[in-house]
mmCIF file of C-alpha atoms in Angstrom:
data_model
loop_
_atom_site.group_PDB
_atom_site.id
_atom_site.type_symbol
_atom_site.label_atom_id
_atom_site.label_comp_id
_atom_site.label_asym_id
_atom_site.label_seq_id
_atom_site.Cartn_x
_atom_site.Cartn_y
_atom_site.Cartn_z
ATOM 1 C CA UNK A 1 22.433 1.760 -8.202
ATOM 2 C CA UNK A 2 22.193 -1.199 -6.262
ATOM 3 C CA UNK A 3 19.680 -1.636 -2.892
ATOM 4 C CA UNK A 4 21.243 -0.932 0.482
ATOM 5 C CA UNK A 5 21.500 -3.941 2.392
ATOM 6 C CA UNK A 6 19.088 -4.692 5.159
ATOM 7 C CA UNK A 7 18.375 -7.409 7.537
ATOM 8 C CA UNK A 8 15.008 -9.117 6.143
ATOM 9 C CA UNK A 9 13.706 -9.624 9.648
ATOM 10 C CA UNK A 10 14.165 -8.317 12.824
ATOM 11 C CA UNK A 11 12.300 -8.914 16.478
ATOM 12 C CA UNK A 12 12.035 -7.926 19.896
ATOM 13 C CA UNK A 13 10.268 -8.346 23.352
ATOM 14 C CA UNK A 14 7.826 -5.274 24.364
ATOM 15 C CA UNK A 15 10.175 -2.999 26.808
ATOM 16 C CA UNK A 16 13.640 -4.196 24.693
ATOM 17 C CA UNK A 17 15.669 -2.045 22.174
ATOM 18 C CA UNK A 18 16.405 -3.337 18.834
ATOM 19 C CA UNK A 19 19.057 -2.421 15.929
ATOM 20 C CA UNK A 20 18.666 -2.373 12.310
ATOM 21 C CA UNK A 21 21.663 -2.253 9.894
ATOM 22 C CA UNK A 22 21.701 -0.589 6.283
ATOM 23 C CA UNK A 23 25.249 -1.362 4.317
ATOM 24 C CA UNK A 24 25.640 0.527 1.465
ATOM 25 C CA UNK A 25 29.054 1.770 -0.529
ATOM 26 C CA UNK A 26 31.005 4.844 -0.792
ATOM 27 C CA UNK A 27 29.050 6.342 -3.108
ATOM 28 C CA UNK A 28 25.917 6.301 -1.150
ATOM 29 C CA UNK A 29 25.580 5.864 2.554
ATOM 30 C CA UNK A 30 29.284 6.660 2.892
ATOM 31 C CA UNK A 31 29.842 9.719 0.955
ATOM 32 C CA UNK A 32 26.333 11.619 1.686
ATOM 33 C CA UNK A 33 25.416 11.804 6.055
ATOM 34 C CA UNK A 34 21.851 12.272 3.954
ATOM 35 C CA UNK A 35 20.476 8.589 5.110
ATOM 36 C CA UNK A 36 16.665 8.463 6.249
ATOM 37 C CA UNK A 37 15.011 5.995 7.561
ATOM 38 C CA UNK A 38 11.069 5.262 7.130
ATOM 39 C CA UNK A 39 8.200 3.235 9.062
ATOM 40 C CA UNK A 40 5.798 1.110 7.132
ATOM 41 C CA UNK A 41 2.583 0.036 8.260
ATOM 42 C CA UNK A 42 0.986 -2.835 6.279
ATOM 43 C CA UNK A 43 -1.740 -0.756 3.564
ATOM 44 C CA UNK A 44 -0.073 2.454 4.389
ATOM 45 C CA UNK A 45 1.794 5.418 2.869
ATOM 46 C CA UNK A 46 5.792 4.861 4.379
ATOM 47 C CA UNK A 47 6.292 7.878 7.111
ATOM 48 C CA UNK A 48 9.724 9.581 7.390
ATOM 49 C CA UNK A 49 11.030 8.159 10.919
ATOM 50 C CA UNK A 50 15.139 9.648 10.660
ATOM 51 C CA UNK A 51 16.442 12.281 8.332
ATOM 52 C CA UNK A 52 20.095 13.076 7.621
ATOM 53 C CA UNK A 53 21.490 9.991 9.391
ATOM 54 C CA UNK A 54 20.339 11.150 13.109
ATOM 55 C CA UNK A 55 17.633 13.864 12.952
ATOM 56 C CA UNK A 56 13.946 13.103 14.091
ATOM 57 C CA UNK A 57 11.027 14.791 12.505
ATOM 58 C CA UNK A 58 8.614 16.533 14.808
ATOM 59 C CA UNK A 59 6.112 14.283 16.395
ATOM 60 C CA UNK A 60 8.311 11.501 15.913
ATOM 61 C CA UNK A 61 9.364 9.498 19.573
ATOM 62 C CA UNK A 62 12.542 10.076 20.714
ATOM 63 C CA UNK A 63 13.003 6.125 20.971
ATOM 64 C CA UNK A 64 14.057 5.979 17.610
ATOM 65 C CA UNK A 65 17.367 7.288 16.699
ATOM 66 C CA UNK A 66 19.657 6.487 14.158
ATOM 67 C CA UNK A 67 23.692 6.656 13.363
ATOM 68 C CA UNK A 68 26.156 6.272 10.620
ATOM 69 C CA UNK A 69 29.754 4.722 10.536
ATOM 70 C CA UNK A 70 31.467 4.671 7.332
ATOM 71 C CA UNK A 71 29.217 2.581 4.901
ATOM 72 C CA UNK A 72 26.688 1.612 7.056
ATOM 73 C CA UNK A 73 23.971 3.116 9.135
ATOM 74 C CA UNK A 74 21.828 2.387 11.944
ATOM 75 C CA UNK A 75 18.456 2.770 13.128
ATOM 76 C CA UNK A 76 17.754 1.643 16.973
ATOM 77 C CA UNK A 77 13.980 1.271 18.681
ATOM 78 C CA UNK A 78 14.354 1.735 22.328
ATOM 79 C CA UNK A 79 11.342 0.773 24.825
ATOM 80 C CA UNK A 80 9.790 -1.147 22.060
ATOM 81 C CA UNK A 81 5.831 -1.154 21.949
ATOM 82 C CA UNK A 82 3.697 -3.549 20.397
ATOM 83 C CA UNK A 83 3.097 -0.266 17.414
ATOM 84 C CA UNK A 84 6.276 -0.126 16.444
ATOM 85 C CA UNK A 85 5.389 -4.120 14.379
ATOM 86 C CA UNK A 86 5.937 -2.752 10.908
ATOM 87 C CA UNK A 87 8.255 -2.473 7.904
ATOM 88 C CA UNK A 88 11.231 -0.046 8.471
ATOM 89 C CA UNK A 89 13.704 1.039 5.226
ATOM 90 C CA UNK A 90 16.492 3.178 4.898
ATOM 91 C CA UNK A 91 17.653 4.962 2.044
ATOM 92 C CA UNK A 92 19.972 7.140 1.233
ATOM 93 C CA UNK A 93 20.442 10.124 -1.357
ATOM 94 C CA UNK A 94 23.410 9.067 -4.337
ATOM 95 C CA UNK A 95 24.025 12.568 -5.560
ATOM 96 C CA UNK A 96 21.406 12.685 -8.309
ATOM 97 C CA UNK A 97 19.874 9.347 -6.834
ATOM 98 C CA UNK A 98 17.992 7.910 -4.001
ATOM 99 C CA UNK A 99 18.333 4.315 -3.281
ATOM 100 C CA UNK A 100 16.538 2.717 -0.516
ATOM 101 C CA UNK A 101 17.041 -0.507 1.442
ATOM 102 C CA UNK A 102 15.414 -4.064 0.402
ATOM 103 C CA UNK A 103 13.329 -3.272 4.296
ATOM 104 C CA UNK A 104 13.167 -4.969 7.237
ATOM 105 C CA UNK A 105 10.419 -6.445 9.433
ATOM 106 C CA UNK A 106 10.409 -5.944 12.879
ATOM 107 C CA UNK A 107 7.581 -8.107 14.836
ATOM 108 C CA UNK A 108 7.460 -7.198 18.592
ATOM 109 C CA UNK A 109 6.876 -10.486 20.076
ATOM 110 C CA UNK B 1 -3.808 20.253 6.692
ATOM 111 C CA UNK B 2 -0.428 18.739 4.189
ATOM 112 C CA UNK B 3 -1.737 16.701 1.864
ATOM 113 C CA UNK B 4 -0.857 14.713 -1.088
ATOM 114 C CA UNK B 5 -3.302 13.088 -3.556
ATOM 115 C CA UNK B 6 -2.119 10.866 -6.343
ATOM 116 C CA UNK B 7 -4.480 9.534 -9.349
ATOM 117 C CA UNK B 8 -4.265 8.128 -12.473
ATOM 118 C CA UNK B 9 -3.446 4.510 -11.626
ATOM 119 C CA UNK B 10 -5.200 1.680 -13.664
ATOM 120 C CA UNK B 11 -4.899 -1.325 -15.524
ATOM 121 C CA UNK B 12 -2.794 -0.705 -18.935
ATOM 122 C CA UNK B 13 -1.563 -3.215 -21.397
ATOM 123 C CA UNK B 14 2.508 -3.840 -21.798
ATOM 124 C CA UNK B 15 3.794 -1.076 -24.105
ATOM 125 C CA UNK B 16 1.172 1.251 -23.239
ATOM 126 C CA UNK B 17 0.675 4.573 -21.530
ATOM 127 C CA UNK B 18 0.074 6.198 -18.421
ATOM 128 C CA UNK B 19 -0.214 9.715 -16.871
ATOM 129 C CA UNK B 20 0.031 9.823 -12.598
ATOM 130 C CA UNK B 21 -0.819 13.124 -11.136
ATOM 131 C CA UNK B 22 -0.392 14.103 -7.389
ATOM 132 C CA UNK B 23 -2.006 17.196 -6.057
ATOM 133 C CA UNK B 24 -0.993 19.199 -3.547
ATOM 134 C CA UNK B 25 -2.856 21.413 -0.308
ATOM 135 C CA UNK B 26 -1.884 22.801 2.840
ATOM 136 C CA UNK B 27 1.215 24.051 1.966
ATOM 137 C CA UNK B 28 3.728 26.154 -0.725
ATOM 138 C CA UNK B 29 3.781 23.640 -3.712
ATOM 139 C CA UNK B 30 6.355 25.818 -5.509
ATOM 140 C CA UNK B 31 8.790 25.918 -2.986
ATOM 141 C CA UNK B 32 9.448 22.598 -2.187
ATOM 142 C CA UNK B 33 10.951 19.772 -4.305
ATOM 143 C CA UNK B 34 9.068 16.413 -5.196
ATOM 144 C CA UNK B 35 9.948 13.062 -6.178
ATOM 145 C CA UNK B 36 7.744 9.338 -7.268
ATOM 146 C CA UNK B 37 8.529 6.494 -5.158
ATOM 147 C CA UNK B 38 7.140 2.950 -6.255
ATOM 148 C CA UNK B 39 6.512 -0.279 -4.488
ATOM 149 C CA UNK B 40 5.767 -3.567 -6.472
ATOM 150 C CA UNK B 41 3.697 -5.771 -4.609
ATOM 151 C CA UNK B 42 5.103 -7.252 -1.970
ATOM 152 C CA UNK B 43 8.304 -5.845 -2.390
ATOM 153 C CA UNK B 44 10.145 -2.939 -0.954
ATOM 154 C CA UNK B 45 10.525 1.054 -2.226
ATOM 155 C CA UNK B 46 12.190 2.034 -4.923
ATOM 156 C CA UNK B 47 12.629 5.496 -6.131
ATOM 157 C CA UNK B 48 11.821 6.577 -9.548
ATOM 158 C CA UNK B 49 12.000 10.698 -10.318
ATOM 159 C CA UNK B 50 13.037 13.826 -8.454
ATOM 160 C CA UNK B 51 11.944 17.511 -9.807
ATOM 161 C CA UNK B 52 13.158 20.342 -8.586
ATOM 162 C CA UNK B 53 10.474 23.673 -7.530
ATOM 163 C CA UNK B 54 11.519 25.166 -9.959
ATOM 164 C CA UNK B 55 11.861 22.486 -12.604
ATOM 165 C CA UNK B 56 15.201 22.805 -13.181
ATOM 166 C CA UNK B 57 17.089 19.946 -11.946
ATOM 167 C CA UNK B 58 15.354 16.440 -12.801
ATOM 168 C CA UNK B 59 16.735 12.980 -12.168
ATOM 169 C CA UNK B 60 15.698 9.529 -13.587
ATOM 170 C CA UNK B 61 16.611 6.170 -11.992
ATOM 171 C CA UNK B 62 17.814 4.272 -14.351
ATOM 172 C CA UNK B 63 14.883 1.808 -14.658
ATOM 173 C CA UNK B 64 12.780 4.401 -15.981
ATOM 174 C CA UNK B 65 15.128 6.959 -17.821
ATOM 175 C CA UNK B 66 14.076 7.158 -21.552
ATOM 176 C CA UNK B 67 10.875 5.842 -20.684
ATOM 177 C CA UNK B 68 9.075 8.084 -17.685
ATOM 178 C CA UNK B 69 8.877 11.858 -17.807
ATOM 179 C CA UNK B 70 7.752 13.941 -14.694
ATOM 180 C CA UNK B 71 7.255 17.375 -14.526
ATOM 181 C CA UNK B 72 4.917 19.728 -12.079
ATOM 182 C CA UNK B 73 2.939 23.235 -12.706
ATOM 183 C CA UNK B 74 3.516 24.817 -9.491
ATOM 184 C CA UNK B 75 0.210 27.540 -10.749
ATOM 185 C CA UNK B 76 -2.161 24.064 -10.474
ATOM 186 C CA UNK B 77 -0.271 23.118 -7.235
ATOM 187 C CA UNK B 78 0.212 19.736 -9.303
ATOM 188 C CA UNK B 79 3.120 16.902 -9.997
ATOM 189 C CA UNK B 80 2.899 14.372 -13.054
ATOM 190 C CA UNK B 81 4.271 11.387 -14.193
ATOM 191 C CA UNK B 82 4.541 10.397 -17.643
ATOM 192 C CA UNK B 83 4.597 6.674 -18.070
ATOM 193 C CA UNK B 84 5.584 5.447 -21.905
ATOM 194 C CA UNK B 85 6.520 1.661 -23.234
ATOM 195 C CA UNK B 86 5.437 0.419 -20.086
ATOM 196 C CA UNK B 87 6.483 -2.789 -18.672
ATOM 197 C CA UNK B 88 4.705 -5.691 -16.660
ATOM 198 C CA UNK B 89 7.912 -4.729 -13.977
ATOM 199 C CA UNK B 90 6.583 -1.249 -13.478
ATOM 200 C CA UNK B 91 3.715 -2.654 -11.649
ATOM 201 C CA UNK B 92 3.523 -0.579 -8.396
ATOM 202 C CA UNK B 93 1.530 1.257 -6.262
ATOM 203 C CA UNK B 94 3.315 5.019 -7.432
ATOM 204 C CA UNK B 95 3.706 7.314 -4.321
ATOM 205 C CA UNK B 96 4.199 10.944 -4.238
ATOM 206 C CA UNK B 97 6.913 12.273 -2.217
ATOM 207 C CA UNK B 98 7.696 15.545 -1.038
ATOM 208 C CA UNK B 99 11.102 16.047 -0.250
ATOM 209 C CA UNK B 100 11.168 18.525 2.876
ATOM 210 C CA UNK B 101 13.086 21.658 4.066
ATOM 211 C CA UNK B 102 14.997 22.953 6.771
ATOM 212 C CA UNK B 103 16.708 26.030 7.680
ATOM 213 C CA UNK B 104 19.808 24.872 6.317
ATOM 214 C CA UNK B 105 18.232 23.647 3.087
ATOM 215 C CA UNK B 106 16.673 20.565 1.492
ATOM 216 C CA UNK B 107 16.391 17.429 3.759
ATOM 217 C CA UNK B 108 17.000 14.758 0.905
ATOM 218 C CA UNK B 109 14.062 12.900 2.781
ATOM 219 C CA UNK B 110 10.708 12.187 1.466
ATOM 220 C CA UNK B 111 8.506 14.090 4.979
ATOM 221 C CA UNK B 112 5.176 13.724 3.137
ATOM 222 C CA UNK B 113 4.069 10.971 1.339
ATOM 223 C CA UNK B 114 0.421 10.571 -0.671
ATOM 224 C CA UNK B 115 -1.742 7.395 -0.148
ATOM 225 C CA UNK B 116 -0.207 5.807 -3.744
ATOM 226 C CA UNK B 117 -2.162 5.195 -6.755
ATOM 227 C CA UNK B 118 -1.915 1.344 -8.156
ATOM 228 C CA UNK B 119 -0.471 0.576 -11.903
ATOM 229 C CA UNK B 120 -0.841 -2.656 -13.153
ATOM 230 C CA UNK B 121 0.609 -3.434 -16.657
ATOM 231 C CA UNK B 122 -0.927 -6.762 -17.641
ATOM 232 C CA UNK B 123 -2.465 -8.045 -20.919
#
């Protein structure tokens, strides 16, 4: 299984929204609507941010949200705030796989 | 409160051995289905096993297959990871992952992760 692909860097102003892509194939990100998406802070544990392609956990803000078209999905930070600086991956479940995203870093500027 | 608690990490010379363990409080061990998740330094996430509750269903990526064995004993509230012919790539802080439910079923999405436990294979 080969990484989904990911942007390596990403930025925004405080207040803007900001988009991050994940490409993957038809055997991953296009065959399963089972992509998640999770927020890494640098030292710490990854936290589950988006779960089957558009779903937030609770206690997660409702400025994150996430879609899916064909082969590649989305993950989109509204009203960005100077927490949201951190390493964000997707990944996606394979059927009898997981394979996550090379991750992105978003700086908020 | 949910917690998961990995140990077993170390310093181990190429070829050698290594057993993780990640336990479990604050909620039904046995009914939920858990997975190891790796990250070499520096570098990104990469998942490594998947075990069902009841034990039945277990998946290897393919850097690891032949090589890593996990299994769980739901009575000790406790996941393992059996690390053989190790490899100066499998250098990683090893997560534990919990793969969560909803009503409809398994979310195929790690909700609760452990604080990781570092393996470095050096000589």
């Amino acid at each position: 299984q080969s990484a989904l692909t990911q942007p390596a860097s990403v930025s925004g102003s405080p207040g803007q929204s900001i988009t991050i892509s994940c490409t993957g194939t038809s055997s991953d990100v296009g065959s399963y609507n089972l992509v998640s998406w999770y927020q890494q802070h640098p030292g710490k544990a990854p936290k589950l941010m988006i779960y089957e392609g558009s779903k937030r956990p609770s206690g997660v803000s409702n400025r994150f949200s996430g879609s899916k078209s064909g082969n590649t999905a989305s993950l989109t930070i509204s009203g960005l705030q100077a927490e949201d600086e951190a390493d964000y991956y997707c990944c996606s479940y394979a059927g009898s796989s997981w394979v996550f995203g090379g991750g992105t870093k978003l700086t908020v500027l | 409160e949910v917690q998961l608690v990995e140990s077993g990490g170390g310093l181990v010379q190429p070829g050698g051995s290594l057993r993780l363990s990640c336990a479990a409080s604050g909620f039904t061990f046995s009914s939920y289905s858990m997975n190891w998740v790796r990250q070499a330094p520096g570098k990104g996430l990469e998942w490594v096993s998947y075990i069902s509750s009841s034990s039945s269903t277990i998946y290897y990526a393919d850097s690891v297959k032949g090589r890593f064995t996990i299994s769980r004993d739901n009575a000790k509230n406790s996941l393992y990871l059996q690390m053989n012919s190790l490899r100066a790539e499998d250098t990683a802080v090893y997560y534990c992952a919990r793969d969560g439910i909803a009503v409809a079923g398994p979310l195929y999405a790690f909700d609760i992760w452990g604080q990781g436990t570092m393996v470095t294979v050096s000589s």
